[in-house]
């Protein structure tokens, strides 16, 4: 009969230093939350939320629902950014709880909180509201609740983990890989837990909560799987994901490599035997996402478990390894790098210069100027002329910012979920087309295509200006909207 590995009791939470770190994180993020502006994905989440459904072409319903509710509040993009910062603060508060489950005391918990606060992955993701920042807080919460359930061995503790996992699957499908990693870890290292009802009942709860989105996806021909294949192809498939693995190190914070290497060593040691399943989760996540052509940041939230384990090891060897300075210095360096590259703290020109490190920041700049360009072009056309854009970011910006800037035209696009909503009625005799279109793509729908002006985004280089994006007037359609729609649809 296999004996279950014994784990130390959970240490008391050192809430004062942990909350201090969380308060600093919230203050810094909120200070620059609206310095630039909206991100294209935030526009998209709000628009999707205005079309309530149990799913969309590229995500489950939770993020769009929350985005819609936040956008209904005054303050423009600020309420959405408050949600993003809240998720980041949640990670800062939850990760030390995992360190406590590992037996870490005050120092280990404080180090863990500071590591999350300084990690480029968590800092950059909290720049904008969306599925990624919500996914991170759910990953950390599930790790904490599973560790707690393994310690308490009660059905209720497992049900809590299952409920959070089910809610998380209504935000992002990638959480399924975390759950797979946990299952593999339990099978390999904590089989005694699987002999109880708790994990299986938790699984039932998870599946029940995730079912509405799965049913929606099946009823619509599995668009989420189609999107996953498209995104994997854009990454270059398995070889592309493998080539991007070094990026995972950058996301975790190179100055803090020592900490998560310590975490791997501690989990592999006899002291970490009871929690070694976390190491299995990390391996499974990296292997599965690489094998499926996933993006480098998909498995990255699991570093929270490695930070917590590394902090426990540092605490246990404090006297020999040099005290706070040996940990504080790399965390401080990582925090500074994450702040400069992950948040809009630099002047726009400087942020544009370092976009190779993180292009997301400059994607939040220049949208009001873009809307004004389109408004001026639309003013020369008959009232009610539809505006057709090449992507959902452009469509969202024109819809959400356009009315305040005097744009009254209907706005359409045929990308992703917009494509599922289908074409409008009637015939596009005249249309203002905006964005980057493939060779002759517009000519498939209109016989006459005239370029009016290139799109400019106030001097920054982003998705709108990397290639030739422009404003076109299109006439002489080759059919009704319904007939030309298939030539305009794209999923990417």
Short mmCIF file of C-alpha atoms in Angstrom, two decimals:
data_model
loop_
_atom_site.label_atom_id
_atom_site.label_comp_id
_atom_site.label_asym_id
_atom_site.label_seq_id
_atom_site.Cartn_x
_atom_site.Cartn_y
_atom_site.Cartn_z
CA UNK A 1 0.00 0.00 0.00
CA UNK A 2 1.43 3.40 -1.05
CA UNK A 3 1.86 5.90 1.74
CA UNK A 4 0.77 9.41 0.97
CA UNK A 5 3.58 11.94 1.21
CA UNK A 6 3.28 14.01 4.32
CA UNK A 7 3.09 17.77 3.98
CA UNK A 8 3.82 20.41 6.59
CA UNK A 9 0.84 22.34 7.89
CA UNK A 10 -0.10 25.56 6.21
CA UNK A 11 1.76 28.52 7.62
CA UNK A 12 -0.10 31.54 8.90
CA UNK A 13 -0.56 34.24 6.28
CA UNK A 14 1.67 37.29 6.67
CA UNK A 15 -0.96 39.64 5.31
CA UNK A 16 0.71 42.93 6.23
CA UNK A 17 3.73 42.71 3.88
CA UNK A 18 1.68 40.92 1.22
CA UNK A 19 -0.99 43.62 1.23
CA UNK A 20 1.74 46.26 1.13
CA UNK A 21 3.13 44.75 -2.07
CA UNK A 22 -0.40 44.52 -3.49
CA UNK A 23 -1.08 48.17 -2.64
CA UNK A 24 2.08 49.30 -4.41
CA UNK A 25 1.11 47.23 -7.46
CA UNK A 26 -2.37 48.74 -7.56
CA UNK A 27 -1.05 52.29 -7.15
CA UNK A 28 1.54 51.95 -9.93
CA UNK A 29 -0.85 50.31 -12.38
CA UNK A 30 -3.71 52.72 -11.74
CA UNK A 31 -1.38 55.72 -12.06
CA UNK A 32 -0.76 54.91 -15.73
CA UNK A 33 -3.88 52.89 -16.50
CA UNK A 34 -5.30 55.40 -18.99
CA UNK A 35 -2.14 57.22 -20.04
CA UNK A 36 -2.43 56.00 -23.64
CA UNK A 37 -5.87 54.55 -24.34
CA UNK A 38 -7.89 51.54 -25.43
CA UNK A 39 -6.41 48.33 -26.80
CA UNK A 40 -8.01 46.72 -29.86
CA UNK A 41 -8.94 43.61 -27.86
CA UNK A 42 -10.80 45.71 -25.28
CA UNK A 43 -12.94 47.19 -28.04
CA UNK A 44 -13.65 43.65 -29.23
CA UNK A 45 -14.60 42.32 -25.79
CA UNK A 46 -17.06 45.16 -25.28
CA UNK A 47 -18.66 44.68 -28.69
CA UNK A 48 -18.95 40.92 -28.14
CA UNK A 49 -20.48 41.56 -24.73
CA UNK A 50 -23.16 43.64 -26.43
CA UNK A 51 -24.12 40.47 -28.32
CA UNK A 52 -24.75 38.13 -25.37
CA UNK A 53 -24.01 34.48 -26.11
CA UNK A 54 -22.47 31.44 -24.47
CA UNK A 55 -19.46 31.75 -26.74
CA UNK A 56 -17.70 33.58 -29.51
CA UNK A 57 -15.38 32.55 -32.32
CA UNK A 58 -12.24 33.10 -30.27
CA UNK A 59 -13.24 33.00 -26.59
CA UNK A 60 -15.86 31.88 -24.08
CA UNK A 61 -18.31 34.47 -22.71
CA UNK A 62 -16.89 35.63 -19.36
CA UNK A 63 -14.47 38.36 -20.48
CA UNK A 64 -16.95 39.93 -22.96
CA UNK A 65 -19.67 39.94 -20.30
CA UNK A 66 -17.44 41.68 -17.76
CA UNK A 67 -16.17 44.10 -20.40
CA UNK A 68 -19.69 45.08 -21.35
CA UNK A 69 -20.62 45.73 -17.72
CA UNK A 70 -17.46 47.77 -17.13
CA UNK A 71 -17.87 49.80 -20.31
CA UNK A 72 -21.37 50.78 -19.22
CA UNK A 73 -19.82 52.71 -16.32
CA UNK A 74 -18.53 56.28 -16.74
CA UNK A 75 -14.82 56.76 -17.30
CA UNK A 76 -14.20 55.31 -20.74
CA UNK A 77 -11.57 52.59 -20.59
CA UNK A 78 -10.79 53.15 -16.89
CA UNK A 79 -13.38 50.67 -15.49
CA UNK A 80 -11.94 47.94 -17.72
CA UNK A 81 -8.43 48.75 -16.55
CA UNK A 82 -9.60 48.62 -12.92
CA UNK A 83 -10.74 45.04 -13.57
CA UNK A 84 -7.34 44.21 -15.07
CA UNK A 85 -5.50 45.70 -12.10
CA UNK A 86 -7.80 43.83 -9.73
CA UNK A 87 -6.84 40.57 -11.43
CA UNK A 88 -3.14 41.43 -11.11
CA UNK A 89 -3.61 42.28 -7.43
CA UNK A 90 -5.43 38.97 -7.06
CA UNK A 91 -2.36 37.13 -8.37
CA UNK A 92 -0.15 39.05 -5.94
CA UNK A 93 -2.40 38.03 -3.03
CA UNK A 94 -3.00 34.42 -4.09
CA UNK A 95 0.56 33.35 -4.90
CA UNK A 96 1.75 33.90 -1.28
CA UNK A 97 -1.12 31.68 -0.19
CA UNK A 98 0.43 28.94 -2.32
CA UNK A 99 3.77 29.58 -0.58
CA UNK A 100 1.96 29.22 2.74
CA UNK A 101 0.49 25.89 1.58
CA UNK A 102 4.06 24.81 0.82
CA UNK A 103 5.01 25.61 4.41
CA UNK A 104 6.50 29.03 3.69
CA UNK A 105 6.42 31.69 6.36
CA UNK A 106 6.50 35.48 6.32
CA UNK A 107 9.67 35.81 4.26
CA UNK A 108 8.66 33.24 1.68
CA UNK A 109 5.24 34.81 1.26
CA UNK A 110 6.67 38.30 0.88
CA UNK A 111 9.22 37.14 -1.68
CA UNK A 112 6.49 35.36 -3.65
CA UNK A 113 4.26 38.44 -3.69
CA UNK A 114 7.17 40.63 -4.81
CA UNK A 115 8.17 38.15 -7.53
CA UNK A 116 4.66 38.17 -9.02
CA UNK A 117 4.58 41.96 -8.82
CA UNK A 118 7.93 42.14 -10.67
CA UNK A 119 7.30 39.41 -13.24
CA UNK A 120 7.08 40.84 -16.79
CA UNK A 121 4.37 38.35 -17.71
CA UNK A 122 1.99 39.47 -14.97
CA UNK A 123 2.84 43.17 -15.29
CA UNK A 124 2.39 43.34 -19.06
CA UNK A 125 -0.80 41.29 -19.07
CA UNK A 126 -2.44 43.65 -16.61
CA UNK A 127 -1.95 46.59 -18.99
CA UNK A 128 -5.33 45.76 -20.53
CA UNK A 129 -8.47 43.89 -19.61
CA UNK A 130 -9.13 40.58 -21.31
CA UNK A 131 -8.97 36.83 -21.18
CA UNK A 132 -5.23 36.65 -20.45
CA UNK A 133 -5.19 38.62 -17.22
CA UNK A 134 -8.30 36.75 -16.00
CA UNK A 135 -6.71 33.44 -16.98
CA UNK A 136 -3.66 34.21 -14.86
CA UNK A 137 -5.60 34.83 -11.68
CA UNK A 138 -7.66 31.66 -12.27
CA UNK A 139 -4.51 29.54 -12.79
CA UNK A 140 -3.03 30.78 -9.51
CA UNK A 141 -6.33 30.36 -7.67
CA UNK A 142 -6.74 26.77 -8.89
CA UNK A 143 -3.18 25.90 -7.83
CA UNK A 144 -3.87 27.32 -4.37
CA UNK A 145 -7.20 25.52 -4.00
CA UNK A 146 -5.83 22.17 -5.17
CA UNK A 147 -2.92 22.45 -2.73
CA UNK A 148 -5.43 23.30 -0.01
CA UNK A 149 -7.68 20.39 -0.96
CA UNK A 150 -4.75 17.97 -0.84
CA UNK A 151 -3.94 19.22 2.66
CA UNK A 152 -7.48 19.30 4.07
CA UNK A 153 -8.72 16.16 2.23
CA UNK A 154 -12.33 17.37 2.40
CA UNK A 155 -14.96 17.23 -0.31
CA UNK A 156 -15.80 20.89 0.19
CA UNK A 157 -12.24 22.01 -0.51
CA UNK A 158 -12.21 20.03 -3.76
CA UNK A 159 -15.57 21.46 -4.80
CA UNK A 160 -14.20 24.99 -4.37
CA UNK A 161 -11.33 24.14 -6.73
CA UNK A 162 -13.76 22.62 -9.22
CA UNK A 163 -16.03 25.67 -9.16
CA UNK A 164 -13.20 28.12 -9.85
CA UNK A 165 -11.89 25.88 -12.62
CA UNK A 166 -15.34 25.76 -14.24
CA UNK A 167 -15.68 29.53 -14.12
CA UNK A 168 -12.16 29.81 -15.55
CA UNK A 169 -13.09 27.64 -18.51
CA UNK A 170 -15.85 30.14 -19.30
CA UNK A 171 -13.03 32.66 -19.72
CA UNK A 172 -10.30 30.81 -21.63
CA UNK A 173 -10.04 27.24 -22.92
CA UNK A 174 -6.31 27.04 -22.17
CA UNK A 175 -7.19 26.38 -18.53
CA UNK A 176 -7.93 22.81 -19.62
CA UNK A 177 -4.18 22.27 -19.93
CA UNK A 178 -3.68 23.28 -16.31
CA UNK A 179 -6.37 20.80 -15.27
CA UNK A 180 -4.73 18.08 -17.37
CA UNK A 181 -1.41 18.82 -15.67
CA UNK A 182 -3.02 18.57 -12.24
CA UNK A 183 -4.63 15.24 -13.15
CA UNK A 184 -1.32 13.85 -14.39
CA UNK A 185 0.41 15.11 -11.25
CA UNK A 186 -2.16 13.42 -9.02
CA UNK A 187 -1.97 10.15 -10.96
CA UNK A 188 1.81 10.08 -10.73
CA UNK A 189 2.38 11.45 -7.24
CA UNK A 190 -0.82 11.78 -5.19
CA UNK A 191 -2.94 8.78 -6.11
CA UNK A 192 -4.37 8.59 -2.63
CA UNK A 193 -6.37 11.73 -3.39
CA UNK A 194 -7.96 10.05 -6.40
CA UNK A 195 -9.27 7.28 -4.17
CA UNK A 196 -11.60 9.80 -2.54
CA UNK A 197 -14.74 11.34 -3.99
CA UNK A 198 -13.51 14.94 -3.78
CA UNK A 199 -11.49 15.27 -7.01
CA UNK A 200 -14.14 13.44 -9.05
CA UNK A 201 -16.97 15.59 -7.73
CA UNK A 202 -14.84 18.66 -8.44
CA UNK A 203 -14.48 17.42 -12.00
CA UNK A 204 -18.25 17.11 -12.33
CA UNK A 205 -18.71 20.69 -11.10
CA UNK A 206 -16.06 21.93 -13.54
CA UNK A 207 -17.67 20.17 -16.49
CA UNK A 208 -21.14 21.39 -15.54
CA UNK A 209 -19.99 25.01 -15.41
CA UNK A 210 -18.03 24.71 -18.66
CA UNK A 211 -20.81 22.88 -20.52
CA UNK A 212 -22.76 25.91 -21.85
CA UNK A 213 -19.75 27.16 -23.81
CA UNK A 214 -18.92 23.67 -25.08
CA UNK A 215 -22.50 23.22 -26.27
CA UNK A 216 -22.43 26.62 -27.99
CA UNK A 217 -19.12 25.78 -29.66
CA UNK A 218 -20.46 22.45 -30.94
CA UNK A 219 -23.65 24.04 -32.23
CA UNK A 220 -21.60 26.57 -34.24
CA UNK A 221 -19.20 24.08 -35.82
CA UNK A 222 -16.38 24.36 -33.25
CA UNK A 223 -15.07 27.83 -34.20
CA UNK A 224 -12.76 27.83 -31.17
CA UNK A 225 -10.92 24.80 -32.55
CA UNK A 226 -10.71 26.48 -35.95
CA UNK A 227 -9.23 29.57 -34.33
CA UNK A 228 -6.73 27.44 -32.39
CA UNK A 229 -5.55 25.83 -35.64
CA UNK A 230 -5.23 29.22 -37.34
CA UNK A 231 -3.26 30.71 -34.45
CA UNK A 232 -1.00 27.64 -34.28
CA UNK A 233 -0.27 27.98 -38.00
CA UNK A 234 0.54 31.66 -37.55
CA UNK A 235 3.01 30.66 -34.82
CA UNK A 236 4.70 28.24 -37.20
CA UNK A 237 3.19 25.14 -35.59
CA UNK A 238 5.23 23.00 -33.22
CA UNK A 239 8.58 24.24 -34.55
CA UNK A 240 7.46 27.83 -34.10
CA UNK A 241 6.39 27.20 -30.52
CA UNK A 242 9.65 25.39 -29.81
CA UNK A 243 11.63 28.31 -31.23
CA UNK A 244 9.72 30.68 -28.95
CA UNK A 245 10.42 28.76 -25.74
CA UNK A 246 13.26 31.16 -24.79
CA UNK A 247 10.59 33.86 -24.73
CA UNK A 248 9.12 32.06 -21.71
CA UNK A 249 12.29 32.91 -19.81
CA UNK A 250 11.90 36.59 -20.73
CA UNK A 251 8.26 36.53 -19.64
CA UNK A 252 9.16 34.99 -16.30
CA UNK A 253 11.85 37.62 -15.71
CA UNK A 254 15.49 36.75 -16.45
CA UNK A 255 16.81 38.44 -13.26
CA UNK A 256 14.59 36.07 -11.25
CA UNK A 257 15.79 32.87 -12.93
CA UNK A 258 17.52 31.99 -9.70
CA UNK A 259 14.23 32.02 -7.84
CA UNK A 260 12.31 29.69 -10.10
CA UNK A 261 15.32 27.40 -10.52
CA UNK A 262 15.35 27.19 -6.73
CA UNK A 263 11.66 26.33 -6.97
CA UNK A 264 12.33 23.43 -9.33
CA UNK A 265 15.11 22.16 -7.05
CA UNK A 266 12.94 22.41 -3.94
CA UNK A 267 10.01 20.60 -5.54
CA UNK A 268 12.37 17.86 -6.73
CA UNK A 269 13.90 17.50 -3.26
CA UNK A 270 12.54 15.41 -0.37
CA UNK A 271 11.33 18.63 1.32
CA UNK A 272 8.99 19.37 -1.58
CA UNK A 273 7.81 15.82 -2.21
CA UNK A 274 4.21 16.46 -1.12
CA UNK A 275 3.93 19.35 -3.60
CA UNK A 276 5.90 17.85 -6.48
CA UNK A 277 2.71 17.64 -8.53
CA UNK A 278 3.19 21.38 -9.21
CA UNK A 279 6.40 20.54 -11.07
CA UNK A 280 4.46 18.00 -13.14
CA UNK A 281 1.91 20.69 -13.97
CA UNK A 282 4.68 22.96 -15.25
CA UNK A 283 6.17 20.23 -17.44
CA UNK A 284 2.79 19.20 -18.84
CA UNK A 285 1.84 22.80 -19.61
CA UNK A 286 5.06 23.51 -21.52
CA UNK A 287 4.94 20.21 -23.42
CA UNK A 288 1.26 20.43 -24.39
CA UNK A 289 1.34 24.05 -25.51
CA UNK A 290 4.54 23.48 -27.47
CA UNK A 291 3.19 20.34 -29.12
CA UNK A 292 -0.04 22.12 -30.07
CA UNK A 293 1.67 25.21 -31.49
CA UNK A 294 0.53 27.47 -28.66
CA UNK A 295 1.92 30.88 -27.85
CA UNK A 296 4.82 31.22 -25.42
CA UNK A 297 2.77 32.98 -22.76
CA UNK A 298 0.10 30.28 -22.53
CA UNK A 299 1.93 28.12 -19.91
CA UNK A 300 3.61 31.08 -18.23
CA UNK A 301 1.20 31.51 -15.24
CA UNK A 302 2.53 28.26 -13.81
CA UNK A 303 5.71 30.14 -12.84
CA UNK A 304 3.69 31.38 -9.85
CA UNK A 305 4.03 27.88 -8.40
CA UNK A 306 7.77 27.88 -9.08
CA UNK A 307 8.18 31.32 -7.49
CA UNK A 308 6.35 30.13 -4.38
CA UNK A 309 8.47 26.98 -4.13
CA UNK A 310 11.66 28.95 -4.75
CA UNK A 311 10.74 31.42 -2.02
CA UNK A 312 10.24 28.56 0.43
CA UNK A 313 13.70 27.23 -0.38
CA UNK A 314 15.26 30.67 0.01
CA UNK A 315 13.57 31.08 3.37
CA UNK A 316 14.73 27.66 4.56
CA UNK A 317 18.37 28.48 3.70
CA UNK A 318 18.27 32.18 4.60
CA UNK A 319 21.24 32.14 6.92
CA UNK A 320 23.59 30.56 4.37
CA UNK A 321 22.43 32.35 1.22
CA UNK A 322 22.88 35.98 2.12
CA UNK A 323 19.59 37.46 3.28
CA UNK A 324 17.18 39.85 1.61
CA UNK A 325 19.70 41.45 -0.73
CA UNK A 326 20.33 38.31 -2.75
CA UNK A 327 16.61 38.18 -3.62
CA UNK A 328 15.63 41.84 -3.51
CA UNK A 329 18.15 42.95 -6.12
CA UNK A 330 17.02 40.63 -8.96
CA UNK A 331 13.38 41.26 -8.10
CA UNK A 332 14.00 45.02 -8.23
CA UNK A 333 15.78 44.79 -11.59
CA UNK A 334 12.97 42.66 -13.00
CA UNK A 335 10.35 45.08 -11.67
CA UNK A 336 12.04 48.04 -13.35
CA UNK A 337 12.35 46.21 -16.67
CA UNK A 338 8.73 45.04 -16.49
CA UNK A 339 7.53 48.54 -15.68
CA UNK A 340 9.38 50.17 -18.58
CA UNK A 341 8.41 47.60 -21.19
CA UNK A 342 5.02 46.42 -19.94
CA UNK A 343 3.18 49.61 -18.94
CA UNK A 344 2.71 53.00 -20.66
CA UNK A 345 5.22 54.85 -18.47
CA UNK A 346 7.60 55.98 -21.24
CA UNK A 347 6.96 58.80 -23.69
CA UNK A 348 5.26 57.46 -26.80
CA UNK A 349 8.37 57.81 -28.93
CA UNK A 350 10.45 55.78 -26.47
CA UNK A 351 7.74 53.13 -26.14
CA UNK A 352 7.65 52.91 -29.91
CA UNK A 353 11.44 52.37 -29.96
CA UNK A 354 11.27 49.40 -27.58
CA UNK A 355 8.20 47.81 -29.14
CA UNK A 356 10.34 44.84 -30.22
CA UNK A 357 10.33 43.82 -26.54
CA UNK A 358 6.59 44.31 -26.11
CA UNK A 359 4.44 45.66 -28.97
CA UNK A 360 1.27 45.67 -26.86
CA UNK A 361 1.91 49.05 -25.24
CA UNK A 362 1.85 51.02 -28.51
CA UNK A 363 -1.26 49.11 -29.59
CA UNK A 364 -3.09 51.22 -27.00
CA UNK A 365 -2.12 54.54 -28.59
CA UNK A 366 -3.53 56.54 -31.48
CA UNK A 367 -7.10 55.29 -31.79
CA UNK A 368 -8.83 58.72 -31.51
CA UNK A 369 -6.66 59.98 -34.37
CA UNK A 370 -7.55 56.92 -36.42
CA UNK A 371 -11.26 57.55 -35.85
CA UNK A 372 -10.86 61.18 -36.88
CA UNK A 373 -9.20 60.14 -40.16
CA UNK A 374 -12.10 57.85 -40.96
CA UNK A 375 -14.68 60.46 -39.93
CA UNK A 376 -13.19 63.00 -42.32
CA UNK A 377 -13.23 60.50 -45.18
CA UNK A 378 -16.81 59.48 -44.38
CA UNK A 379 -17.97 63.10 -44.36
CA UNK A 380 -17.37 63.28 -48.12
CA UNK A 381 -19.73 60.37 -48.80
CA UNK A 382 -23.53 60.13 -48.67
CA UNK A 383 -25.00 59.87 -45.16
CA UNK A 384 -25.38 56.28 -43.99
CA UNK A 385 -22.51 54.95 -46.13
CA UNK A 386 -21.29 51.82 -44.32
CA UNK A 387 -17.70 51.60 -43.06
CA UNK A 388 -16.17 48.17 -43.58
CA UNK A 389 -12.92 47.48 -41.69
CA UNK A 390 -10.25 44.83 -42.08
CA UNK A 391 -10.23 43.81 -38.41
CA UNK A 392 -12.19 43.90 -35.18
CA UNK A 393 -9.92 46.50 -33.56
CA UNK A 394 -10.72 49.07 -36.21
CA UNK A 395 -14.42 48.21 -36.11
CA UNK A 396 -14.48 48.44 -32.32
CA UNK A 397 -12.68 51.77 -32.23
CA UNK A 398 -15.07 53.28 -34.79
CA UNK A 399 -18.09 51.91 -32.92
CA UNK A 400 -17.08 52.85 -29.36
CA UNK A 401 -15.17 56.09 -29.99
CA UNK A 402 -16.84 57.10 -33.22
CA UNK A 403 -20.12 58.45 -31.92
CA UNK A 404 -18.35 60.89 -29.59
CA UNK A 405 -16.22 62.10 -32.51
CA UNK A 406 -19.16 62.59 -34.85
CA UNK A 407 -19.01 59.38 -36.88
CA UNK A 408 -22.58 58.27 -37.57
CA UNK A 409 -22.09 55.56 -40.21
CA UNK A 410 -22.79 51.86 -39.53
CA UNK A 411 -19.55 49.91 -38.95
CA UNK A 412 -18.93 46.35 -40.16
CA UNK A 413 -16.13 43.83 -40.38
CA UNK A 414 -15.96 40.14 -41.27
CA UNK A 415 -13.23 38.99 -38.89
CA UNK A 416 -13.77 36.25 -36.29
CA UNK A 417 -17.03 36.62 -34.34
CA UNK A 418 -18.17 39.52 -36.54
CA UNK A 419 -18.12 36.98 -39.39
CA UNK A 420 -20.46 34.68 -37.45
CA UNK A 421 -22.92 37.54 -36.96
CA UNK A 422 -23.23 37.63 -40.72
CA UNK A 423 -23.72 40.33 -43.35
CA UNK A 424 -26.24 43.14 -43.15
CA UNK A 425 -29.18 43.23 -45.54
CA UNK A 426 -29.07 45.09 -48.81
CA UNK A 427 -26.40 45.93 -51.34
CA UNK A 428 -23.13 47.84 -50.65
CA UNK A 429 -23.37 50.27 -53.57
CA UNK A 430 -20.86 52.57 -51.88
CA UNK A 431 -18.68 51.56 -48.93
CA UNK A 432 -15.79 53.14 -47.08
CA UNK A 433 -13.28 50.34 -46.51
CA UNK A 434 -10.62 50.82 -43.85
CA UNK A 435 -7.53 48.81 -42.97
CA UNK A 436 -5.09 46.33 -44.44
CA UNK A 437 -6.61 44.09 -47.08
CA UNK A 438 -5.01 41.28 -49.02
CA UNK A 439 -4.13 41.63 -52.73
CA UNK A 440 -7.31 42.14 -54.70
CA UNK A 441 -9.48 41.20 -51.69
CA UNK A 442 -11.63 44.30 -52.04
CA UNK A 443 -11.85 43.75 -55.81
CA UNK A 444 -13.55 40.43 -55.09
CA UNK A 445 -16.45 42.41 -53.62
CA UNK A 446 -16.34 45.71 -55.57
CA UNK A 447 -15.33 46.46 -59.15
CA UNK A 448 -14.13 49.98 -58.34
CA UNK A 449 -11.69 50.47 -55.44
CA UNK A 450 -10.07 53.88 -54.92
CA UNK A 451 -7.49 54.56 -52.20
CA UNK A 452 -8.20 57.80 -50.33
CA UNK A 453 -5.31 57.98 -47.85
CA UNK A 454 -2.97 55.74 -45.85
CA UNK A 455 -3.77 55.19 -42.20
CA UNK A 456 -1.51 57.00 -39.74
CA UNK A 457 -1.44 56.30 -36.01
CA UNK A 458 0.23 59.43 -34.63
CA UNK A 459 3.73 58.23 -35.40
CA UNK A 460 3.61 54.83 -33.69
CA UNK A 461 4.21 51.51 -35.39
CA UNK A 462 1.55 48.94 -34.58
CA UNK A 463 -0.71 46.43 -36.26
CA UNK A 464 -2.36 49.17 -38.32
CA UNK A 465 0.89 50.55 -39.74
CA UNK A 466 3.22 47.53 -39.98
CA UNK A 467 1.87 46.90 -43.48
CA UNK A 468 -0.03 49.07 -45.92
CA UNK A 469 -3.30 49.98 -44.26
CA UNK A 470 -5.40 52.63 -45.92
CA UNK A 471 -8.86 54.13 -46.42
CA UNK A 472 -10.65 53.18 -49.63
CA UNK A 473 -13.89 54.18 -51.34
CA UNK A 474 -15.45 51.11 -52.97
CA UNK A 475 -18.21 51.18 -55.59
CA UNK A 476 -19.93 48.86 -58.07
CA UNK A 477 -20.44 45.82 -55.81
CA UNK A 478 -20.39 42.36 -57.31
CA UNK A 479 -23.57 41.42 -55.49
CA UNK A 480 -25.49 41.93 -52.27
CA UNK A 481 -23.76 41.93 -48.88
CA UNK A 482 -24.75 38.28 -48.49
CA UNK A 483 -23.18 37.40 -51.84
CA UNK A 484 -19.85 39.19 -51.30
CA UNK A 485 -19.55 38.31 -47.60
CA UNK A 486 -17.70 34.96 -48.06
CA UNK A 487 -14.90 36.77 -49.93
CA UNK A 488 -14.45 39.14 -46.98
CA UNK A 489 -14.57 36.66 -44.07
CA UNK A 490 -11.35 35.77 -42.27
CA UNK A 491 -10.41 34.13 -38.96
CA UNK A 492 -7.08 35.18 -37.47
#
